Amino acid sequence: MKFIKFSLFGLMILMLIGLLGCSEESQDQNGDNSETEENEGTPGGNQELTVAYDATPPTMDPHMTTALATLELIKPVYEGLVALDTKYVPQPMLAESWTVSEDGKEIVFQLREDIKFHNGETLDAEDVVASLERWIELSVLGKGNFSDATIEAVDPHTVSITLTEPNALAVVILANPTQGAVIMPKETIENAGADGIEEYIGTGPYKLEEYIDGQSLTYKKFADYQPLEEPADGLSGKKEALVETIKVEIVTDPSTRVAGIQTGQYDIAVKLPIDNYETLQNVDGIEHYAKDPTFGTMILNQADGVFQDQAARQAVLASLDIDDISKATFGSDEFYEVNHSLAVESQVDWYNEAGQEKYNAPDLEKAKQLLEESGYNGEEVVLLVTRLYSEHYNAAIAIEQQLKEVGFNVKLEVYDWTTLLEVRNDPTVWDLTITTWPAEAIPSNFVFLYSKNEYPGWIQNELMDSLIDGIKEAPSQEEALELFSELQAEFYDYVPTIKYAEFLRYHASRDNIKGFDGFYGIHLWNVTKEE
């Protein structure tokens, strides 16, 4: 893979751990009861930054979904106890420090003092306890790693987490921004209904002033935000609201995003079609970015239907020419890399060759034989996909054709993304689905690998579960790598999911925008707009 502005493997040195609507009516979301005046003389003055975003988030409740749209759009608003730097190492955020007991079962966090929520209230340990308990109840990572944990407020500025078994990855998991363990007021959680929280109050540099479902989000600078002094690094370090207002417009039509960045209607346009890269390079006044390293995957439903049978899953893997799928999906090899591993090559602590012989090794006769062994008898195979993300839809078209060549009776069912996320929760109505993930620094943390996460696909593999548990408790990295190599070998034998490529997303900005960055998706703090 070649690189445009941000190197994929330069970003991936220890990768760690990829949409439910709100009311269509305009809402004031910040709940701000304080009378604090906005700071004067802040860089950016009263400027407004306009961003064209590609998808409607299924929810703005970060505890309730793994959707990238939610992750990216809540990042200016919410923060966790810890945050990842660009080496995927947890750093302090709302916690100023933490200690881990000698037996690895207790983590004690000391909170920063006098941190304000957007409603003017002061953060304390009770807010953290309520937030983490809710996150454990609702999130796949919380359930899979902290379901038996005890969370306690030791005093107003101290929180302890007691585990039943040691987990060397616990703090890293708390820093994971996907369906992240963000902190919100205890009162917000108490008022939440089955559909999620009713007001979006965090501690971040921007407060969510208005959310119009499916149309736009408006963020305002939070005057009482207390940035860290450490330099910005990934999601950690200093965050500043350098423009007064950020207006994010939901623009699902990619041609409209492309046209808007050319005319200057938008300051930033995200997730542009790769097909437009060469054209936009010839347009004056535009900066180009390739970032957000991502894994393209196809999930196989192991709870119901054809792919409960392992031989049928193996037949799918033997059917697929990953090179052809990746080329059809992404076009230019500047944007993708074909790699068998669940780690990238620069992840020397995790990269291994296990399963390589089964990846990108299309053998149609072998696939047909496995299909016969599975007892497959022409049953319809439903492949769920959305047109919203071209990397999903293009891959699905290529996969459909390759599976049909060996005898699968594949039917594409196309949904908008929000509906697809609802449909895939019912194992009786689908067999395959396409999705994408940020690459993981601890690749055993991919949620589709571990049955305790209860992620759609519903893997049930005791060996993989025991290997993941062993990685969490491994006394050395050498032993963790050995276990992970066994895990990856079993992954390619059991075939719960098929990886088709690693790729970079393409974004663009006007050339007067400085500081636009991305790590686990885009983020919009520390961005300036030159006149």
XYZ file of C-alpha atoms in Angstrom:
531
model
C 0.000 0.000 0.000
C 1.282 3.446 -0.843
C 0.491 6.506 1.230
C -0.926 9.962 0.646
C -0.593 11.978 3.816
C -0.836 9.628 6.778
C 0.948 6.266 6.640
C -1.171 3.248 7.557
C 1.644 1.310 9.122
C 3.139 4.405 10.689
C -0.091 4.786 12.622
C -0.396 1.082 13.447
C 2.489 0.485 15.890
C 0.611 -1.450 18.618
C -2.982 -1.115 17.371
C -5.751 -1.564 19.956
C -9.020 -1.968 19.721
C -16.074 -0.873 14.391
C -26.479 3.622 14.160
C -30.181 4.041 16.319
C -31.817 7.438 15.630
C -33.005 10.212 17.917
C -35.975 12.546 17.456
C -36.220 14.385 14.134
C -37.040 17.561 15.967
C -34.345 20.095 16.827
C -33.233 19.773 20.442
C -31.085 21.830 22.802
C -28.817 19.084 24.112
C -26.254 20.710 26.361
C -28.355 21.066 29.521
C -26.183 24.026 30.489
C -27.478 25.659 33.668
C -24.318 27.635 34.329
C -24.021 31.369 33.751
C -20.370 31.188 32.713
C -19.529 33.600 29.907
C -17.758 32.228 26.832
C -14.019 32.896 26.911
C -12.965 35.906 24.899
C -9.811 36.113 22.840
C -9.677 32.342 22.221
C -8.057 31.417 18.880
C -10.714 31.201 16.186
C -13.002 33.841 17.653
C -16.552 33.339 16.433
C -15.592 31.180 13.477
C -17.734 28.261 12.318
C -16.282 25.066 10.904
C -18.559 23.208 8.475
C -18.100 19.461 8.017
C -19.846 17.182 5.513
C -20.324 13.809 7.200
C -21.418 10.658 5.395
C -23.805 8.860 7.741
C -26.557 9.349 10.285
C -25.502 7.915 13.645
C -27.938 5.237 14.830
C -27.794 6.861 18.263
C -25.814 9.558 20.015
C -25.647 7.348 23.102
C -22.051 6.077 23.034
C -22.703 3.151 25.388
C -25.263 1.597 23.040
C -23.505 0.983 19.728
C -20.205 0.089 18.063
C -21.107 2.267 15.045
C -18.285 4.449 13.715
C -20.669 7.356 13.090
C -21.544 7.487 16.782
C -17.908 7.137 17.829
C -16.746 9.988 15.597
C -19.580 12.390 16.348
C -19.546 12.041 20.145
C -15.766 12.402 20.543
C -15.859 16.209 20.973
C -18.503 15.808 23.707
C -17.499 12.869 25.918
C -14.333 11.628 27.587
C -13.286 8.530 29.517
C -10.998 7.919 32.441
C -8.156 7.158 30.042
C -7.432 7.752 26.350
C -5.167 6.167 23.756
C -2.097 7.859 22.359
C -0.831 7.120 18.837
C 1.135 4.141 20.144
C -2.177 2.812 21.519
C -0.978 3.176 25.099
C -3.557 4.402 27.666
C -2.881 7.893 29.022
C -4.699 9.921 31.706
C -7.829 11.817 30.715
C -10.461 12.231 33.448
C -8.281 10.106 35.702
C -5.010 11.763 36.658
C -3.442 8.442 37.649
C -4.166 4.810 38.465
C -2.591 1.858 40.247
C -2.984 -1.875 39.704
C -2.765 -4.305 42.614
C -0.011 -6.920 42.733
C -2.448 -9.724 41.883
C -3.815 -7.746 38.914
C -7.404 -7.838 40.184
C -7.905 -4.282 41.456
C -7.454 -1.013 39.570
C -7.754 2.231 41.531
C -8.249 5.504 39.633
C -7.599 8.944 41.063
C -9.840 11.501 39.339
C -8.818 14.981 38.262
C -10.474 17.570 40.488
C -12.880 20.359 39.559
C -13.733 18.904 36.139
C -17.031 20.356 34.931
C -19.795 18.714 32.965
C -21.500 20.788 30.275
C -24.424 21.411 32.670
C -22.097 23.107 35.178
C -22.014 20.219 37.652
C -18.690 18.892 38.937
C -17.546 15.373 38.053
C -17.185 13.004 41.010
C -16.727 9.289 41.663
C -20.467 8.565 41.742
C -20.760 9.721 38.117
C -17.908 7.403 37.157
C -19.428 4.410 38.953
C -22.839 4.950 37.329
C -21.258 5.401 33.894
C -19.051 2.320 34.084
C -21.856 0.139 35.418
C -24.062 1.228 32.528
C -21.238 0.691 30.021
C -20.667 -2.847 31.346
C -24.365 -3.601 31.026
C -24.751 -2.277 27.469
C -21.445 -2.622 25.621
C -19.953 -5.727 24.062
C -16.501 -5.029 25.511
C -17.950 -4.239 28.927
C -19.925 -7.473 29.039
C -17.037 -9.519 27.712
C -14.398 -8.212 30.127
C -16.022 -6.648 33.197
C -19.329 -8.481 33.695
C -18.278 -9.792 37.123
C -16.392 -6.652 38.185
C -17.305 -4.537 41.201
C -17.121 -0.751 40.741
C -16.956 1.377 43.888
C -16.553 5.027 44.853
C -13.833 4.990 47.511
C -14.183 8.755 48.045
C -15.357 11.637 45.805
C -12.144 11.495 43.767
C -11.264 7.790 43.865
C -12.841 4.841 42.024
C -11.877 1.186 42.351
C -12.586 -1.636 39.903
C -12.258 -5.129 41.357
C -12.052 -8.048 38.908
C -12.676 -11.714 39.622
C -9.664 -12.648 37.471
C -6.609 -10.585 36.506
C -6.845 -8.903 33.117
C -3.639 -7.288 31.888
C -5.626 -5.527 29.134
C -8.255 -3.957 31.419
C -7.024 -0.341 31.285
C -6.461 -0.585 27.529
C -10.044 -1.783 27.108
C -11.327 1.139 29.187
C -9.461 3.433 26.788
C -10.961 1.830 23.689
C -13.124 4.508 22.021
C -15.374 2.066 20.139
C -18.555 1.904 22.242
C -16.317 3.603 24.746
C -16.486 3.758 28.523
C -17.265 7.475 28.496
C -18.341 9.307 31.615
C -21.632 11.178 31.917
C -23.579 12.553 34.880
C -25.218 10.034 37.173
C -28.494 11.932 36.784
C -28.382 11.511 32.991
C -28.048 7.761 33.436
C -30.886 7.606 35.954
C -33.130 9.432 33.472
C -32.210 7.232 30.503
C -34.884 5.083 28.920
C -34.731 1.910 26.871
C -33.857 3.937 23.774
C -30.912 5.629 25.443
C -29.997 8.839 27.205
C -32.176 11.905 26.685
C -29.526 14.626 26.903
C -25.917 14.616 25.815
C -23.800 16.035 28.626
C -20.111 15.266 28.783
C -16.850 16.888 29.836
C -15.315 17.411 26.375
C -14.102 20.615 24.678
C -17.383 21.022 22.802
C -20.967 20.701 23.962
C -23.672 19.408 21.636
C -25.893 22.449 21.183
C -28.363 20.973 18.683
C -29.006 17.601 17.070
C -31.459 17.247 14.187
C -31.705 13.548 13.440
C -30.567 12.716 9.935
C -29.700 16.333 9.145
C -27.103 18.056 11.306
C -25.265 18.494 14.598
C -24.121 21.798 16.038
C -21.351 21.952 18.628
C -20.375 24.993 20.709
C -17.124 25.627 22.519
C -17.333 24.695 26.218
C -15.896 27.654 28.109
C -15.207 25.686 31.312
C -13.250 22.914 29.616
C -9.955 22.145 31.372
C -7.421 20.814 28.862
C -4.474 18.718 29.890
C -1.041 20.282 29.577
C 0.557 17.321 27.803
C 0.845 17.677 23.997
C -1.958 16.230 21.910
C -1.222 12.646 20.895
C -3.959 10.531 19.321
C -6.963 10.797 21.629
C -4.822 11.814 24.594
C -3.204 15.039 25.676
C -4.276 18.636 25.136
C -7.613 19.344 23.458
C -8.691 22.859 22.562
C -11.846 24.270 21.012
C -10.168 26.640 18.547
C -13.299 27.546 16.616
C -16.463 28.726 18.343
C -18.930 26.532 16.432
C -18.735 23.276 14.507
C -21.617 22.472 12.177
C -21.713 18.866 10.974
C -24.099 18.291 8.090
C -25.224 14.743 7.327
C -24.586 14.392 3.588
C -25.104 10.780 2.584
C -24.699 11.430 -1.154
C -20.947 11.206 -1.890
C -21.168 13.335 -5.038
C -22.607 16.168 -2.948
C -19.693 15.924 -0.493
C -17.247 15.985 -3.408
C -18.908 19.002 -5.031
C -19.141 20.848 -1.703
C -15.435 20.536 -0.887
C -14.569 21.820 -4.369
C -16.761 24.919 -4.089
C -15.847 25.681 -0.482
C -19.361 24.969 0.796
C -17.704 22.586 3.260
C -14.456 23.139 5.147
C -13.998 19.385 5.584
C -15.579 16.463 3.728
C -15.077 12.947 5.057
C -15.076 9.479 3.506
C -14.968 10.564 -0.096
C -15.058 7.951 -2.867
C -11.562 6.813 -3.743
C -12.570 7.147 -7.404
C -12.538 10.923 -6.919
C -8.998 11.098 -5.555
C -7.192 11.755 -8.846
C -9.792 14.345 -9.924
C -9.631 16.262 -6.654
C -5.844 16.290 -6.695
C -6.114 18.687 -9.636
C -8.384 21.115 -7.759
C -6.656 24.107 -6.180
C -7.235 24.871 -2.508
C -7.783 21.302 -1.276
C -5.728 19.216 1.148
C -5.953 15.412 0.929
C -5.771 12.851 3.732
C -5.634 9.063 3.855
C -6.219 7.931 7.417
C -8.363 5.810 9.731
C -6.723 2.362 9.184
C -9.616 -0.072 8.908
C -10.238 -3.802 8.407
C -12.917 -4.870 5.919
C -14.672 -8.044 7.080
C -17.578 -10.361 6.331
C -19.335 -11.869 9.350
C -20.826 -15.382 9.066
C -23.927 -16.175 11.148
C -23.126 -19.190 13.324
C -26.353 -19.113 15.359
C -28.829 -20.125 12.642
C -28.951 -21.352 9.068
C -26.339 -22.641 6.625
C -23.222 -21.373 8.392
C -23.811 -23.186 11.632
C -21.851 -25.864 9.771
C -18.077 -25.389 9.865
C -17.529 -27.004 6.448
C -19.912 -24.477 4.873
C -17.923 -21.633 6.429
C -14.694 -23.175 5.192
C -16.242 -23.412 1.716
C -16.796 -19.652 1.742
C -13.149 -18.999 2.602
C -11.974 -21.376 -0.144
C -14.223 -19.573 -2.652
C -12.831 -16.076 -2.208
C -10.147 -14.359 -4.259
C -9.224 -11.569 -1.837
C -7.079 -9.777 -4.405
C -10.019 -9.458 -6.786
C -12.418 -8.431 -4.016
C -10.029 -5.747 -2.750
C -9.353 -4.363 -6.230
C -13.073 -4.255 -7.009
C -13.751 -2.556 -3.691
C -10.972 0.022 -3.488
C -9.548 0.360 -7.006
C -6.112 1.873 -6.418
C -3.688 -0.124 -4.279
C -2.634 3.187 -2.722
C -5.579 2.679 -0.385
C -5.494 -1.008 0.565
C -3.254 -3.856 1.692
C -4.016 -7.589 1.452
C -2.823 -9.207 4.683
C -3.929 -12.478 6.272
C -3.086 -11.523 9.858
C -5.390 -10.024 12.452
C -2.372 -7.828 13.213
C -0.451 -5.664 10.772
C 3.164 -6.432 9.935
C 4.552 -3.553 11.981
C 2.906 -4.974 15.102
C 5.920 -7.075 15.935
C 4.431 -8.139 19.255
C 1.436 -9.762 17.517
C 2.084 -10.374 13.816
C 2.403 -14.072 12.894
C 2.027 -16.384 9.897
C -0.690 -18.669 11.314
C -3.484 -19.347 8.832
C -1.684 -17.700 5.925
C -2.005 -20.788 3.702
C -5.812 -20.605 3.918
C -6.133 -16.886 3.196
C -6.518 -15.555 -0.337
C -6.120 -19.108 -1.674
C -9.200 -19.592 -3.911
C -9.751 -23.247 -4.788
C -13.133 -23.761 -6.423
C -12.967 -27.542 -6.422
C -12.092 -27.598 -2.718
C -14.938 -25.147 -2.036
C -17.430 -27.337 -3.900
C -16.238 -30.429 -2.008
C -16.602 -28.662 1.357
C -20.038 -27.455 0.342
C -21.079 -31.015 -0.432
C -19.683 -32.228 2.896
C -21.719 -29.597 4.705
C -24.981 -30.954 3.309
C -25.802 -27.658 1.607
C -28.788 -28.134 -0.690
C -29.247 -24.825 -2.462
C -30.771 -22.929 0.476
C -30.939 -19.179 0.024
C -27.988 -17.388 1.594
C -28.909 -13.837 2.613
C -26.082 -11.287 2.462
C -26.971 -8.064 4.310
C -25.344 -4.917 2.966
C -25.778 -1.161 2.784
C -25.079 1.220 -0.104
C -24.133 3.944 2.366
C -20.539 2.726 2.540
C -19.058 1.943 -0.881
C -16.443 -0.329 0.704
C -19.297 -2.485 2.032
C -21.411 -2.592 -1.102
C -18.597 -3.050 -3.631
C -17.144 -5.897 -1.586
C -20.573 -7.548 -1.303
C -21.071 -7.493 -5.082
C -17.687 -9.134 -5.671
C -18.258 -11.722 -2.919
C -21.739 -12.541 -4.220
C -20.375 -13.402 -7.667
C -17.546 -15.547 -6.314
C -19.858 -17.516 -4.012
C -22.314 -18.163 -6.815
C -19.507 -19.717 -8.869
C -19.165 -22.586 -6.379
C -22.906 -23.151 -5.962
C -24.099 -20.860 -3.157
C -27.559 -19.413 -3.791
C -26.771 -15.878 -2.620
C -29.323 -13.096 -2.288
C -28.226 -9.538 -1.525
C -30.548 -7.639 0.790
C -29.780 -3.920 0.788
C -30.742 -1.705 3.742
C -29.936 1.713 5.039
C -27.257 1.365 7.702
C -29.489 2.003 10.711
C -31.991 -0.639 9.604
C -29.243 -3.132 8.840
C -27.914 -2.815 12.384
C -31.383 -3.641 13.698
C -31.937 -6.534 11.266
C -28.633 -8.230 12.013
C -29.662 -8.663 15.664
C -32.100 -11.378 14.479
C -30.087 -14.501 13.575
C -33.034 -16.091 11.737
C -33.119 -13.619 8.847
C -29.533 -13.408 7.544
C -26.441 -15.480 6.859
C -23.651 -13.061 5.898
C -23.032 -9.361 6.451
C -20.297 -6.860 5.662
C -18.775 -4.476 8.182
C -15.505 -2.711 8.964
C -13.349 -2.197 12.070
C -10.587 0.077 13.252
C -7.422 -2.008 13.468
C -6.636 -3.292 16.965
C -3.414 -2.868 18.922
C -4.410 -5.941 20.919
C -5.928 -7.904 18.022
C -7.460 -10.548 20.269
C -9.859 -7.749 21.307
C -11.840 -7.849 18.047
C -15.348 -8.419 19.378
C -16.220 -11.048 16.757
C -13.596 -13.431 18.218
C -15.030 -13.924 21.720
C -18.339 -15.607 22.555
C -18.788 -13.632 25.792
C -19.173 -10.453 23.726
C -22.416 -11.814 22.194
C -21.707 -9.918 18.986
C -23.897 -10.668 15.894
C -22.397 -13.725 14.243
C -22.599 -15.328 17.685
C -19.329 -17.210 17.691
C -19.292 -20.271 19.943
C -15.770 -21.640 20.171
C -14.440 -22.765 23.535
C -10.856 -22.993 22.309
C -10.829 -19.393 21.057
C -12.442 -18.215 24.311
C -9.801 -19.995 26.389
C -6.963 -18.608 24.261
C -8.295 -15.053 24.632
C -8.607 -15.531 28.382
C -5.052 -16.831 28.411
C -3.769 -13.777 26.521
C -5.326 -11.513 29.164
C -3.484 -13.361 31.913
C -0.211 -14.108 30.066
C 2.842 -13.265 32.222
C 4.956 -12.233 29.199
C 4.503 -10.907 25.677
C 6.274 -13.974 24.305
C 3.631 -16.246 25.828
C 0.844 -13.888 24.705
C 2.120 -14.069 21.097
C 2.242 -17.856 21.233
C -1.385 -17.953 22.382
C -2.392 -15.387 19.779
C -0.773 -17.470 17.009
C -2.875 -20.435 18.159
C -5.928 -18.173 18.176
C -5.282 -16.999 14.618
C -4.786 -20.585 13.405
C -8.107 -21.582 14.956
C -9.733 -18.466 13.430
C -8.833 -19.702 9.953
C -10.059 -23.210 10.717
C -13.315 -22.214 12.415
C -13.995 -19.230 10.050
C -16.337 -17.021 12.114
C -15.364 -13.969 10.041
C -13.399 -13.354 6.842
C -11.077 -10.393 6.491
C -10.878 -9.059 2.949
C -8.460 -6.110 3.252
C -6.905 -3.354 5.332
C -7.703 0.052 3.901
C -7.456 3.796 4.452
C -10.347 6.223 4.237
C -10.079 9.299 2.020
C -10.935 12.748 3.443
C -10.347 16.271 2.163
C -10.322 19.796 3.583
C -9.924 23.309 2.273
C -6.304 24.414 2.530
C -7.059 27.073 5.163
C -7.974 24.333 7.651
C -5.099 23.443 9.963
C -4.851 20.751 12.606
C -7.465 18.388 11.127
C -6.484 14.978 12.385
C -7.729 11.478 12.839
C -7.182 8.551 15.150
C -9.916 5.982 15.585
C -11.853 8.135 13.138
C -11.704 11.873 12.629
C -11.574 14.372 15.471
C -12.277 18.093 15.320
C -10.646 19.689 18.358
C -7.346 21.548 17.865
C -8.578 22.588 14.397
C -8.157 26.170 13.187
C -9.636 28.001 10.219
C -7.397 30.658 8.721
C -9.084 33.684 7.172
